[in-house]
Short mmCIF file of C-alpha atoms in Angstrom, two decimals:
data_model
loop_
_atom_site.label_atom_id
_atom_site.label_comp_id
_atom_site.label_asym_id
_atom_site.label_seq_id
_atom_site.Cartn_x
_atom_site.Cartn_y
_atom_site.Cartn_z
CA MET J 1 -46.79 -9.45 26.54
CA ALA J 2 -43.04 -9.91 26.98
CA ASN J 3 -43.33 -13.35 25.38
CA LEU J 4 -44.69 -11.80 22.18
CA LEU J 5 -42.24 -8.89 22.14
CA THR J 6 -38.98 -10.85 21.85
CA PRO J 7 -39.89 -12.94 18.78
CA LEU J 8 -41.47 -9.83 17.21
CA LEU J 9 -38.30 -7.86 17.81
CA GLN J 10 -36.21 -10.69 16.42
CA PHE J 11 -38.41 -10.85 13.35
CA LEU J 12 -38.08 -7.10 12.79
CA LEU J 13 -34.32 -7.22 13.25
CA SER J 14 -33.88 -10.08 10.78
CA GLY J 15 -36.14 -8.20 8.36
CA LEU J 16 -33.91 -5.16 8.76
CA ASP J 17 -30.82 -7.32 8.19
CA LEU J 18 -32.33 -8.70 5.00
CA ALA J 19 -33.27 -5.21 3.77
CA LEU J 20 -29.73 -3.97 4.44
CA LEU J 21 -28.32 -6.97 2.63
CA TYR J 22 -30.39 -6.23 -0.47
CA LEU J 23 -29.57 -2.52 -0.35
CA ARG J 24 -25.91 -3.41 -0.12
CA ARG J 25 -26.20 -5.78 -3.08
CA CYS J 26 -27.86 -2.97 -5.10
CA LEU J 27 -25.09 -0.56 -4.17
CA PHE J 28 -22.42 -3.08 -5.18
CA GLN J 29 -24.22 -3.76 -8.46
CA ILE J 30 -24.13 0.00 -9.16
CA LEU J 31 -20.43 0.24 -8.32
CA ALA J 32 -19.75 -2.72 -10.61
CA SER J 33 -20.96 -0.66 -13.61
CA ALA J 34 -17.38 0.54 -13.92
CA PRO J 35 -14.20 -1.52 -13.47
CA LEU J 36 -13.40 -2.38 -9.88
CA PRO J 37 -9.94 -2.76 -8.40
CA HIS J 38 -8.60 -6.23 -9.07
CA HIS J 39 -6.52 -6.42 -5.91
CA VAL J 40 -7.20 -4.43 -2.75
CA SER J 41 -4.71 -4.44 0.13
CA PHE J 42 -5.45 -3.52 3.72
CA ILE J 43 -3.08 -2.44 6.46
CA LEU J 44 -4.98 -3.07 9.68
CA ASP J 45 -3.79 -0.14 11.73
CA GLY J 46 -5.42 1.30 14.82
CA ASN J 47 -6.36 -1.65 17.04
CA ARG J 48 -4.25 -0.43 19.93
CA ARG J 49 -5.47 3.14 19.54
CA TYR J 50 -9.05 1.83 19.52
CA ALA J 51 -8.34 0.05 22.81
CA ARG J 52 -7.01 3.26 24.34
CA LYS J 53 -9.92 5.31 22.97
CA TYR J 54 -12.57 3.01 24.46
CA ASP J 55 -10.59 1.83 27.50
CA LEU J 56 -10.41 -1.80 26.42
CA PRO J 57 -7.63 -4.28 27.16
CA PRO J 58 -5.40 -4.63 24.07
CA GLY J 59 -6.44 -8.25 23.51
CA ASP J 60 -10.09 -7.18 23.16
CA ALA J 61 -9.12 -4.56 20.61
CA HIS J 62 -7.48 -7.21 18.44
CA GLN J 63 -10.62 -9.35 18.73
CA THR J 64 -12.78 -6.38 17.63
CA GLY J 65 -10.35 -5.73 14.83
CA PHE J 66 -10.63 -9.34 13.75
CA ARG J 67 -14.44 -9.22 13.74
CA ASN J 68 -14.26 -6.15 11.55
CA LEU J 69 -11.83 -7.92 9.25
CA VAL J 70 -14.35 -10.70 8.74
CA ARG J 71 -17.04 -8.10 7.98
CA ILE J 72 -14.90 -6.22 5.46
CA LEU J 73 -13.87 -9.48 3.78
CA ARG J 74 -17.52 -10.32 3.39
CA TYR J 75 -18.15 -6.97 1.72
CA CYS J 76 -15.19 -7.55 -0.60
CA ALA J 77 -16.50 -10.99 -1.51
CA GLU J 78 -19.97 -9.54 -2.17
CA LEU J 79 -18.51 -6.74 -4.27
CA GLY J 80 -16.76 -9.35 -6.38
CA LEU J 81 -13.17 -8.27 -5.78
CA PRO J 82 -11.00 -11.12 -7.05
CA CYS J 83 -8.07 -10.59 -4.71
CA VAL J 84 -7.68 -9.10 -1.25
CA SER J 85 -4.49 -8.96 0.78
CA ILE J 86 -4.12 -8.26 4.45
CA PHE J 87 -0.97 -7.14 6.20
CA ALA J 88 -1.56 -9.22 9.27
CA PHE J 89 1.85 -9.28 10.89
CA SER J 90 5.02 -7.54 9.81
CA ILE J 91 8.47 -8.95 10.47
CA ASP J 92 9.13 -5.55 12.04
CA ASN J 93 6.43 -6.38 14.61
CA PHE J 94 8.69 -9.00 16.13
CA ARG J 95 10.19 -5.98 17.85
CA ARG J 96 7.03 -5.46 19.96
CA THR J 97 6.89 -6.57 23.58
CA PRO J 98 6.94 -10.38 24.05
CA HIS J 99 3.55 -10.16 25.72
CA GLU J 100 1.95 -8.45 22.76
CA ILE J 101 3.59 -10.83 20.28
CA ALA J 102 2.29 -13.75 22.32
CA THR J 103 -1.21 -12.21 22.35
CA LEU J 104 -1.17 -11.76 18.58
CA MET J 105 0.18 -15.27 18.00
CA SER J 106 -2.48 -16.80 20.19
CA LEU J 107 -5.10 -14.79 18.29
CA PHE J 108 -3.75 -16.19 15.01
CA ARG J 109 -3.74 -19.68 16.47
CA GLU J 110 -7.34 -19.35 17.68
CA LYS J 111 -8.60 -17.97 14.37
CA LEU J 112 -6.67 -20.44 12.24
CA LEU J 113 -8.08 -23.31 14.33
CA ALA J 114 -11.60 -21.91 13.87
CA LEU J 115 -11.00 -21.64 10.12
CA ARG J 116 -9.74 -25.21 10.02
CA ASP J 117 -12.91 -26.38 11.74
CA ASP J 118 -15.12 -24.41 9.33
CA ILE J 119 -13.21 -25.37 6.23
CA ALA J 120 -16.34 -26.55 4.39
CA LEU J 121 -17.90 -23.11 4.70
CA LEU J 122 -14.72 -21.48 3.41
CA ASN J 123 -14.90 -23.79 0.40
CA ASP J 124 -18.57 -22.92 -0.16
CA ALA J 125 -17.71 -19.23 -0.12
CA GLY J 126 -15.01 -19.94 -2.70
CA ILE J 127 -12.17 -18.37 -0.73
CA ARG J 128 -8.66 -19.53 -1.46
CA ILE J 129 -6.19 -18.62 1.26
CA HIS J 130 -2.55 -17.91 0.50
CA PHE J 131 -0.01 -17.25 3.22
CA ILE J 132 2.65 -14.77 2.22
CA GLY J 133 5.87 -14.37 4.14
CA ASP J 134 8.56 -16.30 5.91
CA ILE J 135 6.45 -18.79 7.80
CA SER J 136 9.59 -20.43 9.16
CA LEU J 137 9.66 -17.55 11.64
CA LEU J 138 6.35 -18.68 13.14
CA ASP J 139 5.75 -21.38 15.75
CA GLN J 140 5.54 -24.93 14.43
CA ASP J 141 1.85 -25.42 15.17
CA ILE J 142 0.86 -22.17 13.43
CA ARG J 143 3.03 -23.17 10.48
CA ASP J 144 1.25 -26.51 10.22
CA LEU J 145 -2.17 -24.83 10.41
CA VAL J 146 -1.14 -22.39 7.71
CA LEU J 147 -0.01 -25.13 5.34
CA HIS J 148 -3.10 -27.19 6.04
CA LEU J 149 -5.49 -24.28 5.29
CA ALA J 150 -3.66 -23.35 2.11
CA GLU J 151 -3.83 -26.97 0.94
CA GLU J 152 -7.50 -27.44 1.77
CA THR J 153 -8.68 -24.25 0.04
CA LYS J 154 -6.49 -24.40 -3.05
CA GLY J 155 -9.37 -25.49 -5.29
CA ASN J 156 -11.45 -22.35 -4.66
CA ASP J 157 -11.60 -19.50 -7.15
CA ARG J 158 -14.03 -16.78 -6.06
CA LEU J 159 -11.75 -14.72 -3.83
CA ASP J 160 -8.01 -15.02 -3.37
CA LEU J 161 -7.13 -13.98 0.15
CA LEU J 162 -3.45 -13.21 0.68
CA LEU J 163 -2.59 -13.22 4.37
CA CYS J 164 0.79 -11.56 4.82
CA ILE J 165 2.24 -12.95 8.00
CA ALA J 166 5.95 -12.55 8.80
CA TYR J 167 6.29 -10.41 5.70
CA SER J 168 7.98 -7.16 4.87
CA THR J 169 9.02 -5.74 1.53
CA ARG J 170 12.64 -5.13 2.49
CA TYR J 171 12.92 -8.69 3.75
CA GLU J 172 11.62 -10.02 0.44
CA MET J 173 13.88 -7.67 -1.55
CA VAL J 174 16.88 -9.07 0.34
CA ARG J 175 15.59 -12.58 -0.33
CA GLY J 176 15.15 -11.77 -4.02
CA ALA J 177 18.64 -10.33 -4.36
CA ARG J 178 20.14 -13.28 -2.47
CA GLY J 179 18.32 -15.80 -4.65
CA ALA J 180 19.42 -14.04 -7.83
CA CYS J 181 23.04 -13.96 -6.63
CA GLU J 182 23.02 -17.64 -5.71
CA GLU J 183 21.69 -18.49 -9.14
CA VAL J 184 24.33 -16.43 -10.93
CA LEU J 185 27.12 -17.89 -8.81
CA ALA J 186 25.84 -21.41 -9.40
CA ARG J 187 25.86 -20.74 -13.15
CA ALA J 188 29.40 -19.39 -12.95
CA ARG J 189 30.61 -22.39 -10.91
CA GLY J 190 28.94 -24.73 -13.36
CA GLY J 191 31.08 -23.33 -16.11
CA GLY J 192 28.42 -21.27 -17.81
CA THR J 193 28.51 -17.52 -18.31
CA ALA J 194 27.48 -15.73 -15.16
CA GLY J 195 25.78 -12.75 -16.76
CA GLY J 196 24.27 -9.90 -14.80
CA VAL J 197 21.18 -9.84 -12.62
CA THR J 198 17.91 -8.60 -14.07
CA VAL J 199 14.82 -7.34 -12.29
CA ALA J 200 13.07 -10.57 -13.22
CA ASP J 201 15.84 -12.58 -11.53
CA VAL J 202 15.39 -10.58 -8.33
CA GLU J 203 11.60 -10.90 -8.42
CA ARG J 204 11.73 -14.66 -8.85
CA GLU J 205 12.42 -15.27 -5.16
CA MET J 206 10.05 -12.60 -3.84
CA TYR J 207 6.95 -13.71 -1.97
CA LEU J 208 4.41 -11.70 -3.94
CA THR J 209 5.68 -12.63 -7.40
CA GLY J 210 3.01 -14.47 -9.34
CA TYR J 211 0.20 -12.59 -7.61
CA PRO J 212 -1.46 -9.52 -9.13
CA GLU J 213 -0.07 -6.19 -8.01
CA PRO J 214 -2.25 -4.17 -5.67
CA ASP J 215 -4.52 -1.53 -7.27
CA LEU J 216 -5.67 0.06 -4.05
CA LEU J 217 -3.94 0.12 -0.67
CA VAL J 218 -6.10 1.12 2.26
CA ARG J 219 -4.34 2.00 5.49
CA THR J 220 -6.58 3.00 8.36
CA SER J 221 -5.96 5.47 11.21
CA GLY J 222 -4.99 8.24 8.84
CA GLU J 223 -1.41 6.99 8.76
CA TRP J 224 0.46 7.91 5.60
CA ARG J 225 3.29 5.37 5.75
CA MET J 226 3.47 2.09 3.89
CA SER J 227 5.41 0.53 6.77
CA ASN J 228 7.39 -1.90 4.67
CA PHE J 229 4.37 -3.32 2.88
CA VAL J 230 4.25 -3.73 -0.92
CA GLN J 231 6.26 -0.62 -1.74
CA TRP J 232 7.96 -2.70 -4.49
CA GLN J 233 4.67 -3.75 -6.07
CA SER J 234 2.71 -0.50 -5.71
CA GLY J 235 4.12 1.72 -8.46
CA GLY J 236 0.66 1.83 -10.03
CA CYS J 237 -1.36 1.56 -6.85
CA MET J 238 -3.59 4.18 -5.27
CA LEU J 239 -2.73 4.82 -1.63
CA HIS J 240 -5.72 5.67 0.50
CA SER J 241 -5.60 6.62 4.19
CA PRO J 242 -9.03 7.05 5.74
CA GLY J 243 -8.90 8.65 9.18
CA CYS J 244 -10.95 5.98 10.95
CA LEU J 245 -9.30 3.29 13.08
CA TRP J 246 -9.37 -0.27 11.75
CA PRO J 247 -12.23 -1.52 13.97
CA GLU J 248 -14.23 1.51 12.78
CA LEU J 249 -13.75 0.85 9.04
CA SER J 250 -17.19 0.30 7.60
CA LEU J 251 -19.11 -0.05 4.35
CA ARG J 252 -19.08 3.67 3.58
CA HIS J 253 -15.27 3.79 3.86
CA LEU J 254 -14.95 0.82 1.52
CA VAL J 255 -17.36 2.41 -0.97
CA SER J 256 -15.48 5.73 -0.75
CA ALA J 257 -12.17 3.94 -1.42
CA VAL J 258 -13.62 2.13 -4.45
CA VAL J 259 -15.15 5.34 -5.83
CA ARG J 260 -11.81 7.13 -5.48
CA PHE J 261 -10.11 4.26 -7.27
CA GLN J 262 -12.62 4.40 -10.12
CA ARG J 263 -11.94 8.13 -10.54
CA GLY J 264 -8.18 7.58 -10.77
CA ARG J 265 -8.29 4.29 -12.64
CA ASP J 266 -7.30 5.60 -16.09
CA TYR J 267 -4.24 7.37 -14.71
CA LEU J 268 -3.21 4.31 -12.71
CA ARG J 269 -3.67 2.08 -15.72
CA ASP J 270 -1.30 4.30 -17.72
CA ALA J 271 1.23 4.29 -14.87
CA ARG J 272 0.97 0.50 -14.64
CA SER J 273 1.56 0.03 -18.38
CA LYS J 274 4.63 2.30 -18.25
CA ILE J 275 5.97 0.21 -15.35
CA TRP J 276 5.27 -2.95 -17.30
CA PHE J 277 7.21 -1.49 -20.21
CA TYR J 278 10.21 -0.54 -18.07
CA ASP J 279 10.19 -3.96 -16.40
CA ARG J 280 10.47 -5.60 -19.77
CA CYS J 281 13.47 -3.51 -20.84
CA ASP J 282 16.78 -5.18 -20.43
CA PHE J 283 18.28 -4.35 -17.05
CA LYS J 284 21.26 -6.61 -17.44
CA ARG J 285 24.46 -5.00 -16.29
CA SER J 286 27.80 -6.62 -16.80
CA MET M 1 -16.50 -16.79 12.77
CA THR M 2 -19.12 -18.03 10.40
CA ASN M 3 -20.82 -14.77 9.52
CA ILE M 4 -18.53 -14.15 6.56
CA LEU M 5 -19.56 -17.39 5.06
CA ALA M 6 -23.22 -18.12 5.69
CA PRO M 7 -24.97 -17.62 3.29
CA PRO M 8 -22.24 -17.61 0.58
CA PRO M 9 -21.78 -14.04 -0.70
CA VAL M 10 -23.63 -13.29 -3.94
CA GLN M 11 -21.58 -11.23 -6.35
CA PRO M 12 -22.80 -8.52 -8.76
CA ILE M 13 -24.19 -9.82 -12.04
CA PRO M 14 -21.80 -9.03 -14.92
CA SER M 15 -23.07 -6.13 -17.08
CA PHE M 16 -23.34 -8.15 -20.26
CA ARG M 17 -25.94 -10.41 -18.64
CA LEU M 18 -28.26 -7.52 -17.78
CA PRO M 19 -30.95 -6.06 -20.06
CA TRP M 20 -30.01 -2.72 -21.60
CA PHE M 21 -32.47 -0.65 -19.57
CA VAL M 22 -31.18 -2.08 -16.29
CA ARG M 23 -27.62 -1.28 -17.36
CA LEU M 24 -28.75 2.27 -18.21
CA VAL M 25 -30.37 2.77 -14.80
CA LEU M 26 -27.33 1.36 -12.98
CA ARG M 27 -25.02 3.59 -14.97
CA GLN M 28 -27.12 6.66 -14.10
CA CYS M 29 -26.96 5.73 -10.42
CA TRP M 30 -23.21 5.27 -10.73
CA LEU M 31 -22.86 8.71 -12.34
CA MET M 32 -24.95 10.17 -9.54
CA ILE M 33 -22.66 8.66 -6.87
CA HIS M 34 -19.61 10.01 -8.69
CA LEU M 35 -21.21 13.42 -9.12
CA LEU M 36 -21.92 13.65 -5.39
CA PHE M 37 -18.34 12.61 -4.73
CA SER M 38 -17.04 15.27 -7.16
CA ILE M 39 -19.06 17.94 -5.36
CA TYR M 40 -17.60 16.80 -2.04
CA GLN M 41 -14.06 16.83 -3.48
CA PHE M 42 -14.56 20.26 -5.03
CA GLY M 43 -15.75 21.67 -1.71
CA SER M 44 -12.88 20.07 0.16
CA HIS M 45 -10.36 21.32 -2.42
CA PHE M 46 -11.79 24.84 -2.20
CA LEU M 47 -11.38 24.85 1.58
CA GLN M 48 -7.79 23.61 1.19
CA VAL M 49 -7.01 26.43 -1.25
CA VAL M 50 -8.43 29.04 1.14
CA GLU M 51 -6.44 27.51 4.00
CA SER M 52 -3.24 27.58 1.88
CA TYR M 53 -3.68 31.28 1.19
CA ILE M 54 -4.28 32.03 4.86
CA ILE M 55 -1.18 30.04 5.80
CA SER M 56 1.04 31.68 3.19
CA LEU M 57 -0.07 35.12 4.29
CA GLY M 58 1.39 34.24 7.69
CA LEU M 59 -1.88 34.73 9.51
CA LEU M 60 -1.72 31.50 11.50
CA GLN M 61 0.51 31.58 14.58
CA SER M 62 1.31 27.87 14.56
CA TYR M 63 2.92 28.03 11.13
CA GLN M 64 5.26 30.87 12.07
CA ASN M 65 8.15 28.69 13.23
CA LEU M 66 8.13 25.35 11.52
CA GLN M 67 10.09 22.71 13.42
CA LEU M 68 12.04 20.95 10.71
CA HIS M 69 14.52 18.98 12.83
CA ASN M 70 12.60 15.75 12.08
CA LEU M 71 12.84 16.41 8.37
CA ARG M 72 16.36 15.52 7.37
CA HIS M 73 15.40 14.41 3.91
CA LEU M 74 12.45 15.44 1.75
CA ALA M 75 11.44 13.68 -1.45
CA ILE M 76 9.04 14.87 -4.13
CA VAL M 77 7.41 12.71 -6.79
CA VAL M 78 6.13 14.56 -9.84
CA ASP M 79 3.94 13.14 -12.56
CA SER M 80 6.09 12.99 -15.71
CA GLU M 81 3.63 14.98 -17.86
CA GLU M 82 3.53 17.76 -15.28
CA ALA M 83 7.30 17.56 -14.82
CA ARG M 84 7.74 18.90 -18.37
CA ASN M 85 6.68 22.29 -16.95
CA THR M 86 10.25 23.15 -15.94
CA LEU M 87 9.38 26.64 -14.71
CA LYS M 88 6.92 25.23 -12.17
CA VAL M 89 9.46 22.67 -11.01
CA LYS M 90 12.10 25.34 -10.50
CA GLU M 91 9.61 27.47 -8.59
CA LEU M 92 8.89 24.43 -6.37
CA LEU M 93 12.61 23.93 -5.76
CA HIS M 94 12.93 27.57 -4.81
CA TRP M 95 10.03 27.34 -2.33
CA VAL M 96 11.38 24.19 -0.73
CA SER M 97 14.86 25.64 -0.28
CA LYS M 98 13.35 28.88 1.09
CA ILE M 99 11.55 26.84 3.77
CA GLY M 100 14.88 25.44 4.90
CA VAL M 101 15.03 21.88 3.59
CA ASN M 102 18.62 20.62 3.35
CA TYR M 103 18.33 17.50 1.25
CA LEU M 104 15.78 16.97 -1.51
CA THR M 105 15.22 14.07 -3.88
CA LEU M 106 13.14 14.77 -6.96
CA TYR M 107 11.60 11.82 -8.78
CA ASP M 108 9.60 11.36 -11.95
CA MET M 109 9.00 8.02 -13.59
CA GLU M 110 10.20 8.77 -17.11
CA GLY M 111 13.35 10.75 -16.24
CA VAL M 112 12.03 14.04 -17.60
CA LEU M 113 13.52 15.93 -14.64
CA LYS M 114 16.94 14.37 -15.18
CA LYS M 115 16.94 15.82 -18.70
CA SER M 116 15.38 19.21 -18.03
CA LEU M 117 17.18 20.03 -14.78
CA ASP M 118 20.51 18.86 -16.06
CA GLY M 119 22.63 21.76 -15.05
CA ASP M 120 23.42 24.16 -12.31
CA LEU M 121 20.55 24.46 -9.88
CA SER M 122 22.25 26.71 -7.36
CA ASN M 123 20.16 29.71 -8.44
CA PHE M 124 17.02 28.05 -7.10
CA THR M 125 18.38 25.85 -4.39
CA SER M 126 20.81 27.98 -2.32
CA GLY M 127 22.76 25.27 -0.55
CA MET M 128 20.10 22.55 -0.65
CA THR M 129 21.36 19.23 -2.03
CA VAL M 130 19.15 18.02 -4.85
CA LYS M 131 19.21 14.49 -6.27
CA LEU M 132 17.26 13.48 -9.36
CA LEU M 133 15.83 9.98 -9.75
CA SER M 134 13.72 8.04 -12.23
CA PHE M 135 12.10 4.59 -12.43
CA THR M 136 15.30 2.79 -13.44
CA ASP M 137 16.87 3.77 -10.11
CA GLY M 138 14.22 1.78 -8.29
CA LYS M 139 13.82 -1.83 -9.35
CA GLY M 140 16.75 -1.57 -11.73
CA GLY M 141 18.86 -0.18 -8.91
CA LEU M 142 18.33 -3.31 -6.83
CA ALA M 143 19.20 -5.51 -9.82
CA LYS M 144 22.41 -3.50 -10.30
CA ALA M 145 23.23 -3.83 -6.61
CA ALA M 146 22.69 -7.60 -6.79
CA SER M 147 24.97 -7.78 -9.86
CA PHE M 148 27.58 -5.82 -7.96
CA LEU M 149 27.38 -8.23 -5.03
CA CYS M 150 27.64 -11.18 -7.41
CA SER M 151 30.83 -9.79 -8.94
CA LYS M 152 32.21 -9.14 -5.48
CA TYR M 153 31.53 -12.73 -4.38
CA GLN M 154 32.96 -14.11 -7.61
CA ASN M 155 36.15 -12.09 -7.15
CA ASP M 156 36.37 -13.28 -3.53
CA GLU M 157 36.05 -16.85 -4.72
CA LEU M 158 38.75 -16.39 -7.36
CA THR M 159 41.17 -14.77 -4.95
CA SER M 160 40.59 -17.02 -1.97
CA TYR M 161 39.70 -20.29 -3.80
CA ASN M 162 37.00 -20.64 -1.25
CA MET M 163 33.41 -21.29 -2.37
CA LYS M 164 31.01 -19.78 0.09
CA ASP M 165 27.34 -19.11 -0.25
CA PRO M 166 26.51 -15.43 -0.37
CA LYS M 167 25.12 -14.29 2.98
CA ILE M 168 23.49 -11.17 1.70
CA THR M 169 22.08 -8.95 4.40
CA GLU M 170 20.21 -5.66 4.41
CA SER M 171 23.34 -3.70 5.17
CA GLU M 172 25.26 -5.37 2.34
CA ILE M 173 22.52 -4.38 -0.08
CA SER M 174 22.50 -0.81 1.25
CA ASP M 175 26.26 -0.63 0.68
CA ALA M 176 25.91 -2.15 -2.77
CA LEU M 177 23.20 0.36 -3.69
CA ASN M 178 25.53 3.17 -2.67
CA ALA M 179 28.35 1.63 -4.65
CA VAL M 180 26.29 1.49 -7.88
CA GLY M 181 25.00 5.02 -7.44
CA CYS M 182 21.46 4.13 -6.44
CA GLY M 183 21.85 4.70 -2.74
CA GLY M 184 20.80 7.59 -0.61
CA PRO M 185 19.07 8.35 2.66
CA ASP M 186 15.49 7.23 3.27
CA PRO M 187 13.18 10.22 2.85
CA ASP M 188 11.25 11.21 5.97
CA LEU M 189 8.49 12.79 3.90
CA LEU M 190 7.37 12.25 0.30
CA LEU M 191 5.17 14.80 -1.45
CA VAL M 192 3.29 13.56 -4.52
CA TYR M 193 2.39 16.06 -7.24
CA GLY M 194 -0.02 14.41 -9.66
CA PRO M 195 -3.68 13.48 -10.05
CA VAL M 196 -3.50 10.44 -7.78
CA ARG M 197 -1.77 9.61 -4.48
CA CYS M 198 0.67 7.07 -5.86
CA HIS M 199 4.45 6.92 -5.53
CA LEU M 200 4.86 5.90 -9.21
CA GLY M 201 7.76 3.56 -8.60
CA PHE M 202 9.96 5.61 -6.26
CA PRO M 203 12.82 3.31 -5.17
CA ALA M 204 11.14 0.83 -2.87
CA TRP M 205 14.23 0.27 -0.72
CA ARG M 206 13.97 3.77 0.65
CA ILE M 207 10.29 4.44 1.40
CA ARG M 208 9.43 1.80 3.97
CA TYR M 209 8.63 4.32 6.71
CA THR M 210 8.25 7.46 4.64
CA GLU M 211 5.19 9.62 5.24
CA ILE M 212 3.48 10.09 1.88
CA ILE M 213 1.27 13.14 1.28
CA HIS M 214 -0.68 13.91 -1.87
CA MET M 215 -0.35 17.56 -2.89
CA GLY M 216 -2.57 17.59 -5.96
CA SER M 217 -1.55 18.83 -9.37
CA LEU M 218 1.76 20.64 -9.91
CA LYS M 219 -0.07 23.26 -11.98
CA SER M 220 -2.08 24.38 -8.96
CA MET M 221 0.64 24.02 -6.33
CA LYS M 222 0.46 26.40 -3.39
CA TYR M 223 3.20 27.52 -1.02
CA GLY M 224 0.79 27.34 1.90
CA ALA M 225 0.00 23.71 1.07
CA ILE M 226 3.68 22.80 1.43
CA LEU M 227 3.85 24.59 4.77
CA LYS M 228 0.75 22.72 5.91
CA ALA M 229 2.21 19.39 4.82
CA LEU M 230 5.43 20.06 6.73
CA PHE M 231 3.46 21.17 9.76
CA GLU M 232 1.30 18.02 9.75
CA PHE M 233 4.42 15.92 9.31
CA SER M 234 6.14 17.46 12.29
CA LYS M 235 3.08 16.73 14.46
CA LYS M 236 2.90 13.05 13.64
CA GLN M 237 4.13 10.49 16.07
CA GLN M 238 6.33 7.73 14.67
CA ASN M 239 5.55 4.16 15.66
CA TYR M 240 7.68 1.69 13.66
CA GLY M 241 5.72 -1.38 14.70
CA SER M 242 7.71 -1.62 17.92
#
């Protein structure tokens, strides 16, 4: 009797999985009747709180968080979102305890190695990985993995995944201003007219220049702060803070975020076009 | 690791490839989802309005003595269309100063507030410092600060005949922003009055750890809602990633 039950149960479960998959595809087809956000950003907040809530060691919480990340990325790929960014590790996080930084770094290392081994499947799924941030702050082996993955997936075009590691907006604003200054000074030394610095000059050296601006920023755990993530690029972006912790973020939260975006899309589009207009005005100052 | 990838995700079929009746059915389903969502939002908004009235009538003990020592600097973003309603804005200023806020920054993208509130605000603000900002103080402010630093380095080079690469740090940029008139303290709390929770280009340098709360439309602003926002803010625990 027990011999029949297990395969029967497995059959029922895989049938259920398949039914859920098709229901999900229907739901996403319905949502796609109206424009979807082009670029969705996630701040993965709440792993440590999840660990405390369910009495898990912090390392386990990050693993659960990572599994949920994979699930949400799958939903985003199925929904057809062209670009997703993840705030994986802030430069500000280098202030955490050495033990926790080491745990996070070894998690990155483990996952990047797994990605490297499964590179063919990444290519089949059409995911192109971009690493955003100052990777010189990372360990050499992680840096090499990062460059290797970016190189191997650069031909894909279904989903652009921006992994923001060692990134923060203030850091990139400083970098942008520094780059613009160096350029102006070089021009002046070379005998040309120095001129002033424009917004475009500052943005040239920023990490997220050249990528689409986020349309929807989802930060879990009900936190309302942007925590030094994309505040420069989010003038026309909807900020959404569901109360659930990151490992608890599920399909219904993603659908709710997309529905909210669709309701505010016209307003955001107007805001974005005004920003575009102001950016194109001349900001040169002598 | 492989469950994201196997089988490869199938994306929605673009609308133009679907027959018209399928598009119609999908659109009806979409409208149904949005209708359900609207009903949920309406209910939630109604409860918030009731709560605001209860709070402003002083019926809730916990709102009697608001602890504002964490709130050194409040910022408010107003949608530019709504900001044209100067009477409402002045009423908001009056409420905020009545609550006891010392330093307020008011922002709207197009600079409507800079034009309409250009004058003496002491009637509404009783000792509260009010600064007015617009979009050009944000990104443009950083460009101005960078220009300022460039001039400074060029002058240093001319006076000392010494070519050195600019070592621009965060604190140098903060000082430069102050020097060009685009500086100011980082707000602890940012209230957004508009249809969508969006900071509309508030100077990025200053909102890295700012709590951002959406207050809804300026037209339907409630005193109790501001009290609630300040109360929620004071309860929150700050964790700056360290």
